[in-house]
Each structure stands twice: as C-alpha cells, then as structure tokens.
CSV table of C-alpha atoms in Angstrom, one decimal:
chain,number,residue,atom,x,y,z
W,1,MET,CA,116.6,67.5,111.1
W,2,GLN,CA,116.7,64.4,109.0
W,3,TRP,CA,119.9,65.1,107.1
W,4,PRO,CA,122.6,62.3,107.1
W,5,ARG,CA,125.9,62.7,109.0
W,6,ALA,CA,128.2,64.8,106.9
W,7,GLY,CA,131.2,67.1,107.0
W,8,GLY,CA,131.7,70.3,105.1
W,9,ILE,CA,134.0,73.3,104.6
W,10,LEU,CA,133.1,77.0,105.2
W,11,ALA,CA,134.7,79.3,102.6
W,12,HIS,CA,133.3,82.3,100.8
W,13,PRO,CA,133.8,82.3,97.0
W,14,THR,CA,135.9,85.5,97.3
W,15,SER,CA,138.5,83.4,99.3
W,16,LEU,CA,139.2,80.9,96.5
W,17,PRO,CA,142.4,81.0,94.6
W,18,GLY,CA,142.6,82.2,91.0
W,19,PRO,CA,144.4,84.6,88.6
W,20,HIS,CA,142.0,87.6,88.7
W,21,GLY,CA,142.4,89.0,92.2
W,22,ILE,CA,139.3,87.4,93.7
W,23,GLY,CA,137.7,84.0,93.8
W,24,ASP,CA,134.8,83.5,91.4
W,25,LEU,CA,132.2,81.2,90.1
W,26,GLY,CA,134.2,79.6,87.3
W,27,PRO,CA,136.9,77.0,87.0
W,28,VAL,CA,138.6,78.0,90.3
W,29,ALA,CA,135.4,77.1,92.2
W,30,GLU,CA,135.1,73.7,90.4
W,31,ARG,CA,138.6,72.9,91.3
W,32,PHE,CA,137.7,73.7,94.9
W,33,PHE,CA,134.9,71.2,94.6
W,34,ASP,CA,137.4,68.6,93.5
W,35,PHE,CA,139.3,69.3,96.6
W,36,LEU,CA,136.1,68.8,98.7
W,37,VAL,CA,135.5,65.5,97.0
W,38,ALA,CA,139.0,64.3,97.6
W,39,ALA,CA,138.6,65.4,101.3
W,40,GLY,CA,135.4,63.4,101.7
W,41,GLN,CA,133.3,66.5,102.2
W,42,GLN,CA,129.5,66.6,101.4
W,43,CYS,CA,128.8,70.3,102.1
W,44,TRP,CA,130.1,73.7,101.1
W,45,GLN,CA,129.0,76.6,103.2
W,46,THR,CA,129.3,80.1,101.8
W,47,LEU,CA,128.5,83.6,103.2
W,48,PRO,CA,125.8,85.8,101.6
W,49,LEU,CA,126.3,86.3,97.9
W,50,GLY,CA,124.8,89.8,97.4
W,51,PRO,CA,126.6,92.8,95.8
W,52,THR,CA,128.7,94.5,98.4
W,53,GLY,CA,129.1,98.2,99.0
W,54,TYR,CA,131.3,100.2,101.4
W,55,GLY,CA,133.3,97.9,103.6
W,56,ASN,CA,132.8,94.9,101.3
W,57,SER,CA,130.7,93.1,103.9
W,58,PRO,CA,128.4,90.3,102.4
W,59,TYR,CA,126.2,91.0,105.4
W,60,ALA,CA,125.6,94.6,104.2
W,61,ALA,CA,124.7,94.0,100.6
W,62,LEU,CA,123.2,96.4,98.2
W,63,SER,CA,120.4,93.9,97.6
W,64,ALA,CA,118.9,90.9,99.4
W,65,PHE,CA,118.0,89.4,96.0
W,66,ALA,CA,120.9,90.2,93.6
W,67,GLY,CA,124.2,88.5,93.2
W,68,ASN,CA,127.7,90.0,93.4
W,69,PRO,CA,129.1,90.9,89.9
W,70,ALA,CA,132.6,90.7,91.4
W,71,LEU,CA,132.1,87.0,91.6
W,72,ILE,CA,131.4,86.6,87.8
W,73,SER,CA,134.0,84.4,86.1
W,74,LEU,CA,135.8,86.2,83.3
W,75,GLU,CA,137.0,82.9,81.9
W,76,ARG,CA,133.3,81.9,81.5
W,77,LEU,CA,132.6,85.1,79.7
W,78,VAL,CA,135.2,84.2,77.1
W,79,ASP,CA,133.7,80.7,76.9
W,80,ASP,CA,130.3,82.4,76.2
W,81,GLN,CA,131.7,84.5,73.4
W,82,LEU,CA,131.1,87.7,75.3
W,83,LEU,CA,134.8,88.7,75.7
W,84,PRO,CA,137.8,88.0,73.3
W,85,ALA,CA,140.4,85.6,74.7
W,86,ASP,CA,143.0,88.3,74.9
W,87,ALA,CA,140.8,90.5,77.1
W,88,LEU,CA,142.2,88.9,80.2
W,89,GLU,CA,145.8,89.3,79.2
W,90,GLN,CA,146.0,92.9,80.5
W,91,ALA,CA,145.0,92.1,84.0
W,92,PRO,CA,146.5,94.3,86.8
W,93,THR,CA,148.9,92.7,89.2
W,94,PHE,CA,146.9,91.8,92.2
W,95,PRO,CA,148.3,91.1,95.7
W,96,GLU,CA,148.8,87.5,96.9
W,97,GLY,CA,146.6,86.2,99.8
W,98,ARG,CA,144.0,89.0,99.9
W,99,VAL,CA,141.4,90.7,97.8
W,100,ASP,CA,142.1,94.3,96.9
W,101,TYR,CA,138.6,95.3,96.2
W,102,GLY,CA,139.6,98.8,95.1
W,103,ALA,CA,141.6,97.3,92.2
W,104,VAL,CA,139.5,94.2,91.4
W,105,VAL,CA,136.0,95.7,91.2
W,106,PRO,CA,136.7,98.6,88.7
W,107,TRP,CA,138.7,96.2,86.5
W,108,LYS,CA,136.0,93.5,86.4
W,109,MET,CA,133.2,96.1,85.9
W,110,ARG,CA,135.1,97.5,82.9
W,111,LEU,CA,135.2,94.0,81.4
W,112,LEU,CA,131.5,93.5,82.2
W,113,ARG,CA,130.8,96.7,80.3
W,114,GLU,CA,132.7,95.3,77.3
W,115,ALA,CA,130.8,92.1,77.5
W,116,CYS,CA,127.4,93.9,77.8
W,117,ALA,CA,128.3,96.1,74.8
W,118,HIS,CA,129.2,93.1,72.7
W,119,PHE,CA,125.9,91.4,73.7
W,120,ARG,CA,123.9,94.6,72.9
W,121,ALA,CA,125.5,94.7,69.4
W,122,HIS,CA,124.7,91.1,68.6
W,123,GLU,CA,120.9,90.5,68.6
W,124,ASP,CA,121.5,87.0,67.4
W,125,HIS,CA,123.8,86.1,70.4
W,126,PRO,CA,123.3,82.5,71.6
W,127,LEU,CA,122.4,83.7,75.1
W,128,ARG,CA,119.7,86.1,73.9
W,129,ALA,CA,116.7,83.9,74.6
W,130,ALA,CA,118.1,82.9,78.0
W,131,TYR,CA,118.6,86.6,78.9
W,132,VAL,CA,115.0,87.5,78.0
W,133,ARG,CA,113.7,84.6,80.0
W,134,PHE,CA,115.8,85.6,83.0
W,135,CYS,CA,114.5,89.2,82.9
W,136,ASN,CA,110.9,88.1,82.6
W,137,GLU,CA,111.2,85.7,85.5
W,138,ASN,CA,112.9,88.1,87.9
W,139,THR,CA,111.1,91.4,87.2
W,140,ALA,CA,109.8,91.7,90.7
W,141,TRP,CA,113.2,92.6,92.2
W,142,LEU,CA,115.4,93.1,89.1
W,143,LYS,CA,113.9,96.3,87.7
W,144,ASP,CA,114.2,98.2,91.0
W,145,PHE,CA,117.7,96.8,91.6
W,146,ALA,CA,119.0,97.8,88.2
W,147,LEU,CA,117.5,101.3,88.5
W,148,PHE,CA,118.9,101.7,92.0
W,149,MET,CA,122.4,100.8,90.8
W,150,ALA,CA,122.2,103.1,87.8
W,151,LEU,CA,121.0,106.0,90.0
W,152,LYS,CA,123.7,105.2,92.6
W,153,GLU,CA,126.3,105.4,89.9
W,154,ALA,CA,124.8,108.6,88.4
W,155,HIS,CA,125.1,110.2,91.9
W,156,GLY,CA,128.8,109.3,92.6
W,157,GLN,CA,128.0,106.1,94.5
W,158,ARG,CA,126.3,108.2,97.3
W,159,ALA,CA,123.7,106.6,99.5
W,160,TRP,CA,120.2,106.9,98.2
W,161,VAL,CA,119.2,109.3,101.0
W,162,GLU,CA,121.7,111.8,99.6
W,163,TRP,CA,120.1,111.7,96.1
W,164,PRO,CA,117.8,114.5,95.0
W,165,LYS,CA,114.5,114.2,96.8
W,166,ARG,CA,112.6,113.2,93.7
W,167,TYR,CA,114.7,110.1,93.3
W,168,ALA,CA,115.1,109.3,97.0
W,169,GLN,CA,111.4,109.4,97.6
W,170,ARG,CA,110.6,107.6,94.3
W,171,SER,CA,108.6,110.2,92.3
W,172,PRO,CA,106.9,108.0,89.6
W,173,GLN,CA,107.6,110.7,86.9
W,174,SER,CA,111.2,111.1,87.9
W,175,LEU,CA,111.8,107.4,88.0
W,176,ALA,CA,110.3,107.0,84.5
W,177,GLU,CA,112.6,109.7,83.2
W,178,ALA,CA,115.6,108.0,84.9
W,179,ARG,CA,114.7,104.7,83.2
W,180,ARG,CA,114.9,106.5,79.9
W,181,HIS,CA,118.0,108.5,80.5
W,182,LEU,CA,119.9,105.7,82.3
W,183,ALA,CA,118.8,102.9,80.0
W,184,GLY,CA,122.4,101.8,79.1
W,185,GLU,CA,123.4,101.6,82.8
W,186,ILE,CA,120.2,99.8,83.7
W,187,GLU,CA,120.9,97.3,81.0
W,188,LEU,CA,124.5,96.8,82.3
W,189,HIS,CA,123.3,95.9,85.8
W,190,THR,CA,120.5,93.7,84.5
W,191,PHE,CA,122.9,91.9,82.2
W,192,ALA,CA,125.4,91.4,85.1
W,193,GLN,CA,122.7,89.7,87.2
W,194,PHE,CA,121.9,87.4,84.3
W,195,LEU,CA,125.5,86.4,84.1
W,196,PHE,CA,125.9,85.9,87.8
W,197,PHE,CA,122.9,83.6,88.1
W,198,ARG,CA,123.8,81.8,84.8
W,199,GLN,CA,127.2,81.0,86.3
W,200,TRP,CA,125.8,80.2,89.7
W,201,ASP,CA,123.3,77.8,88.3
W,202,ALA,CA,126.1,76.0,86.4
W,203,LEU,CA,128.3,75.9,89.6
W,204,ARG,CA,125.5,74.5,91.7
W,205,ALA,CA,124.9,71.8,89.1
W,206,ALA,CA,128.6,71.0,89.2
W,207,ALA,CA,128.4,70.8,93.0
W,208,HIS,CA,125.4,68.4,92.9
W,209,ALA,CA,127.2,66.3,90.3
W,210,ARG,CA,129.9,65.7,92.8
W,211,GLY,CA,127.5,65.0,95.7
W,212,ILE,CA,128.1,68.4,97.4
W,213,GLN,CA,125.2,70.3,99.0
W,214,ILE,CA,125.4,74.1,99.3
W,215,ILE,CA,124.7,75.8,102.6
W,216,GLY,CA,124.0,79.5,102.2
W,217,ASP,CA,123.7,82.3,104.7
W,218,LEU,CA,120.6,84.5,104.9
W,219,ALA,CA,121.4,87.7,106.8
W,220,ILE,CA,118.4,88.7,109.0
W,221,PHE,CA,118.8,92.4,108.3
W,222,VAL,CA,119.5,94.4,105.1
W,223,ALA,CA,121.7,97.4,104.5
W,224,HIS,CA,120.2,100.8,104.7
W,225,ASP,CA,121.8,101.8,101.5
W,226,SER,CA,120.2,99.0,99.5
W,227,ALA,CA,117.7,98.6,96.7
W,228,ASP,CA,115.4,96.8,99.3
W,229,VAL,CA,115.1,99.8,101.7
W,230,TRP,CA,114.9,102.3,98.8
W,231,SER,CA,112.2,100.4,97.0
W,232,HIS,CA,110.2,99.4,100.1
W,233,PRO,CA,110.7,102.1,102.8
W,234,GLU,CA,107.4,101.2,104.3
W,235,PHE,CA,108.8,98.0,105.6
W,236,PHE,CA,111.5,99.7,107.7
W,237,SER,CA,111.7,102.1,110.7
W,238,LEU,CA,112.7,105.3,108.9
W,239,ASP,CA,112.0,109.0,109.5
W,240,SER,CA,110.6,111.3,106.8
W,241,ALA,CA,114.0,111.8,105.3
W,242,GLY,CA,114.6,108.1,104.9
W,243,GLN,CA,117.1,107.8,107.8
W,244,PRO,CA,116.8,105.0,110.3
W,245,THR,CA,115.3,105.9,113.6
W,246,GLU,CA,116.7,102.8,115.3
W,247,VAL,CA,119.3,100.4,114.1
W,248,ALA,CA,120.2,96.7,114.6
W,249,GLY,CA,123.0,95.2,116.5
W,250,VAL,CA,123.6,93.3,119.8
W,251,PRO,CA,124.5,94.4,123.3
W,252,PRO,CA,128.0,93.8,124.7
W,253,ASP,CA,129.1,90.3,124.1
W,254,TYR,CA,132.0,87.9,123.4
W,255,PHE,CA,133.2,89.9,120.4
W,256,SER,CA,132.9,93.5,121.8
W,257,ALA,CA,132.7,95.2,125.2
W,258,THR,CA,130.5,97.9,123.7
W,259,GLY,CA,128.3,95.7,121.7
W,260,GLN,CA,128.0,95.5,118.0
W,261,ARG,CA,126.3,98.4,116.2
W,262,TRP,CA,125.5,97.0,112.8
W,263,GLY,CA,123.6,100.0,111.7
W,264,ASN,CA,120.9,98.2,109.6
W,265,PRO,CA,117.4,99.7,109.7
W,266,LEU,CA,114.9,97.7,111.7
W,267,TYR,CA,111.9,96.1,110.2
W,268,ARG,CA,108.3,97.3,110.8
W,269,TRP,CA,107.1,93.8,111.5
W,270,ASP,CA,103.5,95.1,111.9
W,271,VAL,CA,103.5,96.3,108.3
W,272,LEU,CA,105.1,93.1,107.0
W,273,ARG,CA,102.5,91.1,108.9
W,274,GLU,CA,99.7,93.0,107.2
W,275,THR,CA,101.1,91.9,103.8
W,276,GLY,CA,101.3,88.2,104.9
W,277,TYR,CA,105.1,88.6,105.1
W,278,GLN,CA,105.2,88.5,101.3
W,279,TRP,CA,108.6,90.3,101.0
W,280,TRP,CA,110.2,87.7,103.3
W,281,ILE,CA,108.5,84.8,101.5
W,282,ASP,CA,110.0,86.2,98.2
W,283,ARG,CA,113.4,86.5,99.9
W,284,VAL,CA,113.4,82.9,101.2
W,285,ARG,CA,112.2,81.7,97.7
W,286,GLN,CA,115.2,83.4,96.2
W,287,ALA,CA,117.5,81.8,98.8
W,288,LEU,CA,116.1,78.4,97.9
W,289,ARG,CA,116.8,79.1,94.3
W,290,ILE,CA,120.5,79.5,95.2
W,291,TYR,CA,121.1,77.2,98.2
W,292,ASP,CA,120.2,73.7,99.3
W,293,ILE,CA,120.2,74.6,103.0
W,294,ILE,CA,119.8,78.0,104.6
W,295,ARG,CA,121.6,79.2,107.7
W,296,LEU,CA,119.4,81.9,109.3
W,297,ASP,CA,121.8,84.5,110.6
W,298,HIS,CA,121.0,86.0,114.0
W,299,PHE,CA,118.0,83.7,114.5
W,300,ARG,CA,117.4,85.2,118.0
W,301,GLY,CA,116.3,88.4,116.3
W,302,PHE,CA,113.1,86.6,115.0
W,303,GLU,CA,112.1,86.2,118.7
W,304,ALA,CA,113.4,89.6,119.9
W,305,TYR,CA,115.9,92.0,118.5
W,306,TRP,CA,118.2,94.6,120.0
W,307,ALA,CA,117.1,98.2,119.0
W,308,THR,CA,119.6,101.0,119.4
W,309,PRO,CA,118.9,104.6,118.8
W,310,ALA,CA,120.3,105.6,115.4
W,311,SER,CA,122.1,108.5,117.1
W,312,ALA,CA,124.1,106.3,119.4
W,313,GLU,CA,127.7,105.6,118.5
W,314,THR,CA,127.8,102.1,120.2
W,315,ALA,CA,125.2,99.4,120.9
W,316,GLU,CA,125.6,99.5,124.7
W,317,HIS,CA,122.3,101.2,125.3
W,318,GLY,CA,119.2,99.8,123.6
W,319,GLU,CA,116.2,97.6,124.2
W,320,TRP,CA,114.9,94.2,123.2
W,321,LEU,CA,111.8,94.4,121.1
W,322,PRO,CA,109.6,91.5,120.0
W,323,GLY,CA,110.2,89.9,116.6
W,324,PRO,CA,107.6,88.2,114.4
W,325,GLY,CA,108.1,84.8,116.1
W,326,ALA,CA,106.6,81.7,114.6
W,327,ALA,CA,104.0,83.6,112.5
W,328,LEU,CA,106.7,84.5,109.9
W,329,PHE,CA,107.8,80.9,109.5
W,330,THR,CA,104.3,79.6,109.4
W,331,ALA,CA,103.6,82.0,106.5
W,332,ILE,CA,106.9,80.9,104.7
W,333,ARG,CA,106.0,77.2,105.2
W,334,ALA,CA,102.4,77.8,103.9
W,335,ALA,CA,103.8,79.4,100.7
W,336,LEU,CA,107.0,77.4,100.1
W,337,GLY,CA,106.7,74.1,102.0
W,338,GLU,CA,109.3,72.9,104.4
W,339,ALA,CA,112.5,74.8,104.0
W,340,PRO,CA,115.8,73.4,105.3
W,341,PHE,CA,116.9,76.0,107.9
W,342,ILE,CA,119.8,76.0,110.4
W,343,ALA,CA,119.3,78.5,113.2
W,344,GLU,CA,122.4,80.6,114.0
W,345,ASP,CA,121.6,80.6,117.7
W,346,LEU,CA,124.7,82.3,119.1
W,347,GLY,CA,124.9,85.1,121.6
W,348,ILE,CA,122.3,85.9,124.2
W,349,ILE,CA,119.8,83.1,123.9
W,350,THR,CA,116.8,83.2,126.2
W,351,PRO,CA,114.4,80.4,127.0
W,352,GLU,CA,111.9,82.1,124.7
W,353,VAL,CA,114.4,81.9,121.8
W,354,ARG,CA,115.1,78.3,122.5
W,355,ALA,CA,111.4,77.5,122.7
W,356,LEU,CA,110.8,79.2,119.3
W,357,GLN,CA,113.7,77.2,117.8
W,358,HIS,CA,112.4,73.9,119.1
W,359,ALA,CA,108.8,74.6,118.0
W,360,LEU,CA,110.1,75.3,114.5
W,361,GLY,CA,112.4,72.2,114.5
W,362,PHE,CA,115.5,74.1,113.4
W,363,PRO,CA,118.8,72.6,114.3
W,364,GLY,CA,121.1,75.1,116.1
W,365,MET,CA,124.9,75.7,116.1
W,366,ARG,CA,127.7,74.6,118.4
W,367,VAL,CA,131.1,76.4,118.2
W,368,LEU,CA,134.0,74.7,119.8
W,369,GLN,CA,135.9,77.9,120.3
W,370,PHE,CA,133.2,78.8,122.8
W,371,ALA,CA,133.4,75.5,124.6
W,372,PHE,CA,136.3,75.9,127.1
W,373,SER,CA,135.6,79.1,128.9
W,374,ASP,CA,133.7,77.9,132.0
W,375,THR,CA,132.3,74.6,133.2
W,376,PRO,CA,131.6,71.0,131.9
W,377,GLU,CA,128.0,72.1,131.5
W,378,ASN,CA,129.0,74.4,128.6
W,379,HIS,CA,126.5,74.2,125.8
W,380,ASP,CA,129.3,74.0,123.2
W,381,LEU,CA,131.1,71.0,124.7
W,382,PRO,CA,130.5,67.9,122.6
W,383,HIS,CA,129.4,65.7,125.5
W,384,ASN,CA,126.4,68.1,125.8
W,385,TYR,CA,125.4,67.9,122.1
W,386,ILE,CA,122.3,66.4,120.6
W,387,PRO,CA,122.2,65.0,117.1
W,388,ASP,CA,120.0,67.8,115.8
W,389,ALA,CA,122.9,70.2,115.7
W,390,VAL,CA,125.6,71.7,113.5
W,391,VAL,CA,129.1,71.9,115.0
W,392,TYR,CA,131.8,74.4,113.9
W,393,THR,CA,135.3,74.8,115.1
W,394,GLY,CA,134.8,78.5,114.5
W,395,THR,CA,132.7,80.9,112.3
W,396,HIS,CA,133.5,83.7,109.9
W,397,ASP,CA,133.5,86.1,112.8
W,398,ASN,CA,136.0,84.1,114.9
W,399,ASP,CA,139.7,84.1,114.7
W,400,THR,CA,141.2,81.0,113.2
W,401,THR,CA,141.4,78.2,115.7
W,402,ARG,CA,145.2,78.4,115.7
W,403,GLY,CA,145.0,82.2,116.5
W,404,TRP,CA,142.2,81.6,119.0
W,405,PHE,CA,144.2,79.2,121.0
W,406,SER,CA,147.3,81.4,121.1
W,407,ALA,CA,145.2,84.3,122.5
W,408,ARG,CA,143.5,82.3,125.3
W,409,ALA,CA,144.1,82.8,129.0
W,410,GLU,CA,146.1,80.0,130.7
W,411,GLN,CA,143.0,78.5,132.4
W,412,GLU,CA,141.1,78.2,129.2
W,413,ARG,CA,144.1,76.8,127.4
W,414,ALA,CA,144.6,74.2,130.1
W,415,PHE,CA,141.0,73.1,130.0
W,416,ALA,CA,141.1,72.8,126.2
W,417,LEU,CA,144.2,70.7,126.2
W,418,GLU,CA,142.9,68.4,128.9
W,419,TYR,CA,139.6,67.9,127.1
W,420,LEU,CA,141.2,67.5,123.7
W,421,ASP,CA,144.0,65.3,125.2
W,422,CYS,CA,146.6,66.8,122.9
W,423,ALA,CA,149.8,68.9,122.8
W,424,PRO,CA,149.4,72.6,122.1
W,425,GLU,CA,150.8,72.2,118.5
W,426,ASP,CA,148.1,69.7,117.8
W,427,VAL,CA,145.1,71.7,118.9
W,428,VAL,CA,143.7,72.5,115.5
W,429,ALA,CA,143.7,68.9,114.3
W,430,ALA,CA,142.3,67.8,117.7
W,431,MET,CA,139.4,70.3,117.4
W,432,ILE,CA,138.5,69.1,113.9
W,433,ARG,CA,138.6,65.5,115.1
W,434,LEU,CA,136.4,66.5,118.1
W,435,ALA,CA,133.8,68.1,115.7
W,436,TYR,CA,133.8,65.1,113.4
W,437,GLY,CA,133.5,62.6,116.2
W,438,SER,CA,130.6,64.4,117.9
W,439,VAL,CA,126.9,63.3,117.6
W,440,ALA,CA,126.1,66.5,115.7
W,441,ARG,CA,124.8,65.5,112.2
W,442,LEU,CA,126.7,68.3,110.4
W,443,ALA,CA,130.3,69.2,111.2
W,444,LEU,CA,131.6,72.3,109.4
W,445,VAL,CA,135.1,73.6,109.4
W,446,PRO,CA,136.3,77.0,108.1
W,447,LEU,CA,138.8,76.4,105.3
W,448,GLN,CA,141.4,78.3,107.4
W,449,ASP,CA,141.1,75.7,110.1
W,450,ALA,CA,141.1,72.8,107.7
W,451,LEU,CA,144.5,74.1,106.5
W,452,ASP,CA,145.7,74.9,110.1
W,453,LEU,CA,146.3,78.6,109.4
W,454,GLY,CA,147.0,81.4,111.9
W,455,SER,CA,145.4,84.8,112.6
W,456,GLU,CA,146.8,86.2,109.4
W,457,ALA,CA,144.0,84.2,107.7
W,458,ARG,CA,141.1,85.6,109.7
W,459,MET,CA,138.1,86.7,107.6
W,460,ASN,CA,136.3,89.2,109.8
W,461,PHE,CA,136.8,91.3,112.9
W,462,PRO,CA,133.3,92.2,114.2
W,463,SER,CA,133.0,95.9,114.8
W,464,ARG,CA,136.1,96.8,112.8
W,465,PRO,CA,135.0,99.0,109.9
W,466,ASP,CA,137.6,98.0,107.3
W,467,GLY,CA,140.2,95.4,106.4
W,468,ASN,CA,137.7,92.6,106.6
W,469,TRP,CA,136.5,89.9,104.0
W,470,GLU,CA,139.8,90.0,102.2
W,471,TRP,CA,141.5,86.7,102.9
W,472,ARG,CA,142.3,84.3,100.0
W,473,VAL,CA,143.8,80.9,100.0
W,474,SER,CA,146.7,80.0,97.8
W,475,ALA,CA,146.1,77.2,95.3
W,476,ASP,CA,149.1,75.2,96.6
W,477,ALA,CA,147.6,75.1,100.1
W,478,LEU,CA,144.9,72.7,98.9
W,479,THR,CA,147.1,69.7,98.9
W,480,ASP,CA,146.4,66.0,98.3
W,481,GLU,CA,147.8,65.3,101.7
W,482,ARG,CA,145.5,67.7,103.5
W,483,ALA,CA,142.5,66.3,101.5
W,484,ALA,CA,143.5,62.7,102.4
W,485,TRP,CA,143.7,63.6,106.1
W,486,LEU,CA,140.2,65.2,106.1
W,487,LYS,CA,138.8,62.2,104.2
W,488,ARG,CA,140.3,59.8,106.8
W,489,LEU,CA,138.5,61.7,109.6
W,490,ALA,CA,135.2,61.8,107.6
W,491,THR,CA,135.4,58.1,107.0
W,492,LEU,CA,136.4,57.2,110.5
W,493,TYR,CA,133.4,59.2,112.0
W,494,GLY,CA,130.8,58.2,109.5
W,495,ARG,CA,130.7,61.6,107.6
W,496,TYR,CA,131.8,60.3,104.3
W,497,ALA,CA,129.3,58.7,101.9
W,498,THR,CA,131.0,56.4,99.4
W,499,PRO,CA,129.9,57.6,95.9
W,500,GLY,CA,127.2,55.3,94.5
W,501,ALA,CA,126.5,53.8,97.9
C-alpha cells in the first residue's frame, strides 16, 4: 500500500445529525466534512450504502448496486425544484439520538413520491437530460432493481420467494406485463436512484474539495431477498423453489459462542468463474464509482467460507469450503486495473488466508480492542504492526471503546492500562493516541470513540436481530474543542497534511 499516513473517522451517513430523523447526503454531511477538516482528518469511512430491508442492516441490502433512498437529502430536493419549500414543515417529531426507521422511511418515501410526480409532470425540468443519461448508463442493474422493488411493494413487501411463481421464477411474459402495470412504481424507484447518485456525486466532490478520501465497505455476501439473487439465481446456491440450501456466517468466535448465522445465500463460484466473474467485476466497478478506497468485508471468505445448512438455527455446525482465491482478483485487475482494497482480515485467519492477502498486496486491519486479551505477541498490539496496515480502535461490530473497557475482565483491563500507561478514565484518549502513533499508515476511529461515548452509542450487536444501526450523533457533540484535540494528535503523529503542502 502506497497511501500516505493519514487519520480518519468511521461513521455511517445514517448516524449524522440533522432535522429529518436520519443523517443524509445533504448539508448535514457537508457540515460533518467541515468537522473532519477541523480535526485534521483525511479519510471518512462509511458502511455499505445500499437500500436496507428488514432489520435495517447495510450488510443485508436489497441490492448490491443501488443506493439507499432513505439517505436522500430533502433539502437538496427543494434546491432542485422538486419539492416546495414548505414540504418539510410538516415533518413528524423524530426521537433524539436514534433512527426510528419505521417513522422515517414512510415519510421520506411519501415526499419522494411527490418529487417524482412533480418531475413527471414537467417534461422541461432542468434535471431531465441528466435523468435520461443516468438511466441509459445504469440499465444493466437499474431495470431489474426498479422492477424488483415495484413487485415487492405490490406483494406487501414479502420476500421474492413468496411471490407468485411466475414472478419469482421470472417468466418473461409475466415480467413484461408487470413492467406495463407497475410503470409508475418502477419510475419512482428509478427516479429515487437517480436522486441518490446525483446527491452522492455532489457529496463526494465536496469531500474531495476538502482533501477527504472516502473509504467504503463492500460486503462479500448479498441478501437472499435482493434484486441480485432474484435476477441472477444461477449465481447462488438455491433449491428449485429459490430457497438457499446453505447459508453464510462464521463459526463460534469473539462475538458469539454459537457463531454468527448471517443467512446470506452462498455463491456458486464455479458458475461465476465460467462467466469470467463478470458480475463481481461489475460490482467492484460500481463500488469504485462511489468510493476512493474499498474495504473488503470478510476477506477470509474469498479463500474459504463457512457453509452452514440453511435448516440450522445457529452457525455452530458447518464446513469450510474453498472460495475463488486469487483468480477473482486477477479478473478484476484485468478489467479495472489496480483497485485500492483493504482486507478485513478479522476472525479465524489461516496461513492460507494470509498467503492470499500477501500475494494480492492488500493491507489488513488491526483492532486495538482485540489487543490485550493474551500475550505480547498479539497481532493487534502496535509493537507487532507493519506499515502496510489499517488500525482501528474498534469497528462497527464492537462496543464503543469506553463500553468495551468497562466490560473487560480484570486481567485484560490491567494489561491494557499498563500498556497504555494511563488511568482508567483516560483509556479512550490513550487508545486513539496509540492508534495514531503506530506505524500503520491509516488510523481510523469510530465517531463514537472520537467523542468518548459509552455503550449507549453502540452501532451493532452481531447476531442480535433488531435494535441495530440506529445510533445518531447530536450536532452539539461535534465541538471545536474535540476537533482541535484530534488535529493535535494527527499533527503530532504525521497524519495531518497541511492544505496546499
């Protein structure tokens, strides 16, 4: 990895402050960028940006290619003459500090319908040419996605395997009829994707203008109830009814004594190989259209993945099966050139996984919350780092560092305090300083840790089915004092590039 030393903040857009119940891609995100600049940060890492379904997990999106309409800025729709200024005055009262998806999503979709209706009624709208161009450039995934969403809505949001067989198994005649009968809904979802990517492109340009690079997360697996599986069932291990025969996850680990049963259908890598991995090439191309750097979630699954029978309730019993290995990335490189990947190499990492990672030249991750549980040889302790690494205090799956430390056993707490050379109340600041001072070229800190928040700010509890992905930061927490402290650390440890230098 040839990237310069840098620091960054991990925060999903949904977690940003703002008046409409959920963070979005508009002014609230640009104000967050201003905080990053004041804090001397050069990177922003986000979670996957796809449209979410049941459970609201960005790692179980309804599409691997589409964007989440819930992130569309309503203020920008007013700016684009798609909504009247008073349309936002009747907003519901949303809770402080968390996203109430059950309230936010229906309200935003109602306003998106109004915006789409206005656009449909004005053929001379200033965005017309850009919309046509977007549709033409994204036909490969957009047509199936918009039809999938329209059919899903027509069937009460049920999973596609519960639709009538003619739709679930994609009868050409039935799909042609659906495109005619559901034309209005198809247009709505197409238009929403246009708005999402229009706003994302503007936001990415705003980040680059401030010297901020965007790190995005590419989930290895896709949700069963997704446009991807529905439109390409041949690429997944499904039975004749479209149900998974085996599902993804990991065996018992740090996060769960019974393993993590993610439930995603597994790939038929033999079929994908016969196509030259084109679907994956297209997916990475789309990710590069959105991000500057891609974090490959669950990298070890490309070498070997844990397959659990779909009938099993937990992931305790399964088997490791071979992944595509270097062949997939050779095909991606041949089609797209060198892509800037970070390997999420957490969990059970074998010598074979490490050999694949080294052969591909992908930097791996170090997580300080994993560093103090055993011996000085621990992979996650900074004195064992190499420069070609990305260090985190914790990830989106971890508790906040304040909460983590409070829950540690006495021996681990004692080791951490001795290594950090600090008092218990200063652990979070000391952990961030340790990350910044390490030789790892990138040091990334969850926003919750940058603000020294406790377990109430945790983003995700792996294996818990609900109550995740809801945390939001308050605007008054992003203070000048906190930014100045982070900037001092970034400057001290060579992670701050003076603008214009």
